[in-house]
Amino acid sequence: MAAVLFGIAAFATTTRTWLNVQLPATAVQTPDLAVSGSDAATAVTAFAVVAITAGLAASIAGSVARWIVSVILVVSGIGVAAASWTVISDPAQGAAGAIGQAIGVSGAAGTVVTLTGMPWAALVSGVLIALTGVWLAVASRSWKSSRRYAPAPAAGTAPSAAPGAESMTPGAGSPDAGNNGEGPEPVDDIDSWDRLTRGDDPTNYR
């Protein structure tokens, strides 16, 4: 759940403004640009979606799959943090695409690019996503795997006789003896499913 929440947080930052760009007044009629995170750091959106998906998968994954999910979360978190840091360390490069669309070139003299708090929020979210991956790898070692039920004879019935035993001693040692050949009475719902899997009618035991 923590991985999902941090992934959503990282994704949410990309819908907000990361960079405010003030272009030279002589270059365009509207000199101010607002660059969203999805434009400034496209990789953050992709890594955030991967982290959300991996976080959801962790709840149903087996012991081996959880290790794979942990690695995916760590890589996704590092990817989010690295892409965010790239924009933080060089805002002008992050805004180059938006500036190019506005004035036809990626840079112009007098252009001022300022950061908002969203890149930092994405950076923190990325670090937290990576930490949840490490946390999952450590904590999930004590998680119990989902139970798998195998068909088992009903309580009070004898084990199946060896091949040919029924022909030698009719009615003796047979698990169905004493209930008119309708099979052992199911103990619970799982037993009923097992009978249905074998092709028996789970309701026909009275």
Coordinates of C-alpha atoms in Angstrom, one line a residue:
M1 CA 0.0 0.0 0.0
A2 CA 2.9 2.4 0.8
A3 CA 4.4 1.7 -2.6
V4 CA 1.1 2.4 -4.3
L5 CA 0.6 5.6 -2.4
F6 CA 4.1 6.9 -3.1
G7 CA 3.7 5.9 -6.8
I8 CA 0.5 7.9 -7.0
A9 CA 2.2 10.8 -5.3
A10 CA 5.0 10.8 -7.8
F11 CA 2.5 10.5 -10.7
A12 CA 0.4 13.4 -9.3
T13 CA 3.4 15.7 -9.3
T14 CA 3.8 15.3 -13.0
T15 CA 0.4 16.8 -13.6
R16 CA 1.4 20.0 -11.8
T17 CA 3.8 22.8 -12.9
W18 CA 7.5 22.0 -12.4
L19 CA 9.1 25.0 -14.1
N20 CA 8.1 28.6 -14.6
V21 CA 9.7 30.1 -17.7
Q22 CA 9.9 33.8 -18.4
L23 CA 10.9 34.4 -22.0
P24 CA 12.3 37.6 -23.4
A25 CA 9.3 40.0 -24.1
T26 CA 10.5 40.5 -27.6
A27 CA 10.4 36.8 -28.4
V28 CA 6.8 36.0 -28.0
Q29 CA 3.6 37.9 -27.2
T30 CA 3.1 35.7 -24.0
P31 CA 6.5 35.6 -22.4
D32 CA 5.5 33.3 -19.4
L33 CA 5.3 29.5 -19.7
A34 CA 4.3 26.9 -17.2
V35 CA 6.0 23.5 -17.8
S36 CA 4.4 20.5 -16.3
G37 CA 6.3 17.5 -14.9
S38 CA 5.1 15.3 -17.7
D39 CA 6.8 17.6 -20.2
A40 CA 9.9 18.4 -18.1
A41 CA 10.6 14.8 -17.0
T42 CA 8.6 12.2 -19.0
A43 CA 10.4 9.3 -17.3
V44 CA 8.9 10.2 -14.0
T45 CA 5.4 9.4 -15.3
A46 CA 6.5 6.1 -16.7
F47 CA 8.4 5.0 -13.6
A48 CA 5.5 6.1 -11.3
V49 CA 3.0 3.9 -13.2
V50 CA 5.4 0.9 -13.0
A51 CA 5.7 1.5 -9.2
I52 CA 1.9 1.6 -8.8
T53 CA 1.5 -1.6 -10.7
A54 CA 4.3 -3.4 -8.8
G55 CA 2.8 -2.3 -5.5
L56 CA -0.5 -3.8 -6.4
A57 CA 1.1 -7.0 -7.6
A58 CA 3.0 -7.4 -4.3
S59 CA -0.3 -8.2 -2.5
I60 CA -0.9 -11.3 -4.5
A61 CA 2.6 -12.3 -5.4
G62 CA 4.3 -15.5 -4.2
S63 CA 7.6 -15.6 -2.3
V64 CA 9.8 -15.6 -5.5
A65 CA 7.6 -13.0 -7.3
R66 CA 7.8 -10.7 -4.3
W67 CA 11.6 -10.5 -4.7
I68 CA 11.1 -9.6 -8.4
V69 CA 8.5 -6.9 -7.3
S70 CA 11.0 -5.6 -4.8
V71 CA 13.6 -5.1 -7.5
I72 CA 11.1 -3.4 -9.7
L73 CA 10.1 -1.0 -7.0
V74 CA 13.7 -0.2 -6.2
V75 CA 14.5 0.5 -9.9
S76 CA 11.3 2.5 -10.3
G77 CA 12.1 4.6 -7.3
I78 CA 15.6 5.3 -8.4
G79 CA 14.3 6.2 -11.9
V80 CA 11.8 8.7 -10.4
A81 CA 14.4 10.2 -8.2
A82 CA 17.1 10.4 -11.0
A83 CA 14.7 12.0 -13.5
S84 CA 13.6 14.5 -10.9
W85 CA 17.1 15.4 -9.9
T86 CA 18.0 15.9 -13.6
V87 CA 15.4 18.7 -13.8
I88 CA 16.4 20.1 -10.5
S89 CA 20.1 20.3 -11.4
D90 CA 19.4 21.8 -14.8
P91 CA 16.0 23.5 -15.0
A92 CA 16.8 25.1 -18.4
Q93 CA 17.3 21.7 -20.0
G94 CA 14.0 20.5 -18.6
A95 CA 12.3 23.5 -20.1
A96 CA 14.1 23.3 -23.4
G97 CA 11.2 21.4 -25.1
A98 CA 8.6 23.9 -24.1
I99 CA 10.8 26.8 -25.0
G100 CA 11.5 25.3 -28.4
Q101 CA 7.7 25.0 -29.1
A102 CA 7.1 28.6 -28.0
I103 CA 9.9 30.4 -29.9
G104 CA 11.4 27.8 -32.3
V105 CA 14.7 27.4 -30.5
S106 CA 15.5 25.6 -27.2
G107 CA 17.1 28.7 -25.6
A108 CA 17.2 32.4 -25.9
A109 CA 19.1 35.2 -24.2
G110 CA 17.3 36.6 -21.3
T111 CA 15.2 33.4 -20.6
V112 CA 14.7 32.8 -16.9
V113 CA 13.6 29.4 -15.6
T114 CA 12.6 28.8 -12.0
L115 CA 11.7 25.6 -10.1
T116 CA 8.5 25.0 -8.2
G117 CA 8.3 22.5 -5.3
M118 CA 7.0 19.7 -7.4
P119 CA 10.3 18.3 -8.6
W120 CA 11.5 18.1 -5.0
A121 CA 8.2 16.3 -4.1
A122 CA 8.8 13.8 -6.9
L123 CA 12.4 13.3 -5.8
V124 CA 11.2 12.5 -2.3
S125 CA 8.5 10.1 -3.6
G126 CA 11.1 8.3 -5.7
V127 CA 13.3 7.7 -2.7
L128 CA 10.4 6.5 -0.7
I129 CA 9.3 4.1 -3.5
A130 CA 12.8 2.6 -3.5
L131 CA 12.7 2.2 0.2
T132 CA 9.4 0.4 0.0
G133 CA 11.1 -2.0 -2.4
V134 CA 13.8 -2.7 0.2
W135 CA 11.2 -3.0 2.9
L136 CA 9.2 -5.5 0.9
A137 CA 12.2 -7.7 0.4
V138 CA 13.0 -7.7 4.1
A139 CA 9.5 -7.9 5.6
S140 CA 8.0 -10.4 3.1
R141 CA 10.3 -13.1 4.2
S142 CA 7.9 -13.8 7.2
W143 CA 4.7 -13.6 5.1
K144 CA 2.8 -16.8 4.7
S145 CA 2.2 -18.0 1.2
S146 CA -1.4 -18.5 0.1
R147 CA -2.8 -21.9 1.0
R148 CA -3.3 -24.5 -1.7
Y149 CA -5.8 -27.2 -1.0
A150 CA -5.2 -30.7 -2.3
P151 CA -8.0 -33.3 -2.6
A152 CA -8.2 -35.4 0.5
P153 CA -10.5 -38.1 1.7
A154 CA -13.3 -37.2 4.0
A155 CA -12.9 -37.7 7.7
G156 CA -13.6 -41.2 8.9
T157 CA -13.1 -42.9 5.5
A158 CA -10.4 -45.5 4.8
P159 CA -7.6 -44.9 2.2
S160 CA -8.1 -46.2 -1.3
A161 CA -7.4 -49.9 -1.6
A162 CA -4.7 -51.3 -3.9
P163 CA -5.7 -52.0 -7.5
G164 CA -7.9 -55.1 -7.7
A165 CA -8.7 -55.1 -4.0
E166 CA -12.3 -54.2 -4.5
S167 CA -12.8 -57.2 -6.8
M168 CA -11.4 -59.6 -4.2
T169 CA -13.4 -58.2 -1.2
P170 CA -16.4 -56.4 -2.5
G171 CA -17.7 -53.7 -0.1
A172 CA -14.6 -54.0 2.2
G173 CA -12.1 -51.1 2.5
S174 CA -14.0 -49.1 -0.1
P175 CA -14.2 -45.3 0.8
D176 CA -17.7 -45.3 -0.6
A177 CA -19.0 -48.3 1.4
G178 CA -21.9 -47.7 3.7
N179 CA -23.3 -44.7 1.9
N180 CA -25.1 -46.4 -1.0
G181 CA -22.2 -45.7 -3.5
E182 CA -22.8 -42.0 -3.5
G183 CA -19.2 -41.1 -2.2
P184 CA -18.0 -39.8 1.2
E185 CA -19.9 -36.9 2.7
P186 CA -18.0 -33.6 2.1
V187 CA -16.4 -32.1 5.2
D188 CA -16.5 -28.5 4.0
D189 CA -16.7 -26.3 0.9
I190 CA -13.2 -27.1 -0.2
D191 CA -14.1 -30.9 -0.2
S192 CA -17.2 -30.1 -2.3
W193 CA -15.0 -28.3 -4.8
D194 CA -12.6 -31.3 -4.9
R195 CA -15.6 -33.7 -5.6
L196 CA -16.7 -31.4 -8.4
T197 CA -13.2 -31.4 -9.9
R198 CA -13.3 -35.2 -10.0
G199 CA -16.6 -35.1 -11.8
D200 CA -18.8 -36.0 -8.9
D201 CA -21.9 -34.3 -7.8
P202 CA -21.0 -32.5 -4.5
T203 CA -24.6 -32.2 -3.5
N204 CA -25.4 -35.9 -3.9
Y205 CA -24.1 -37.3 -0.6
R206 CA -27.3 -37.7 1.4

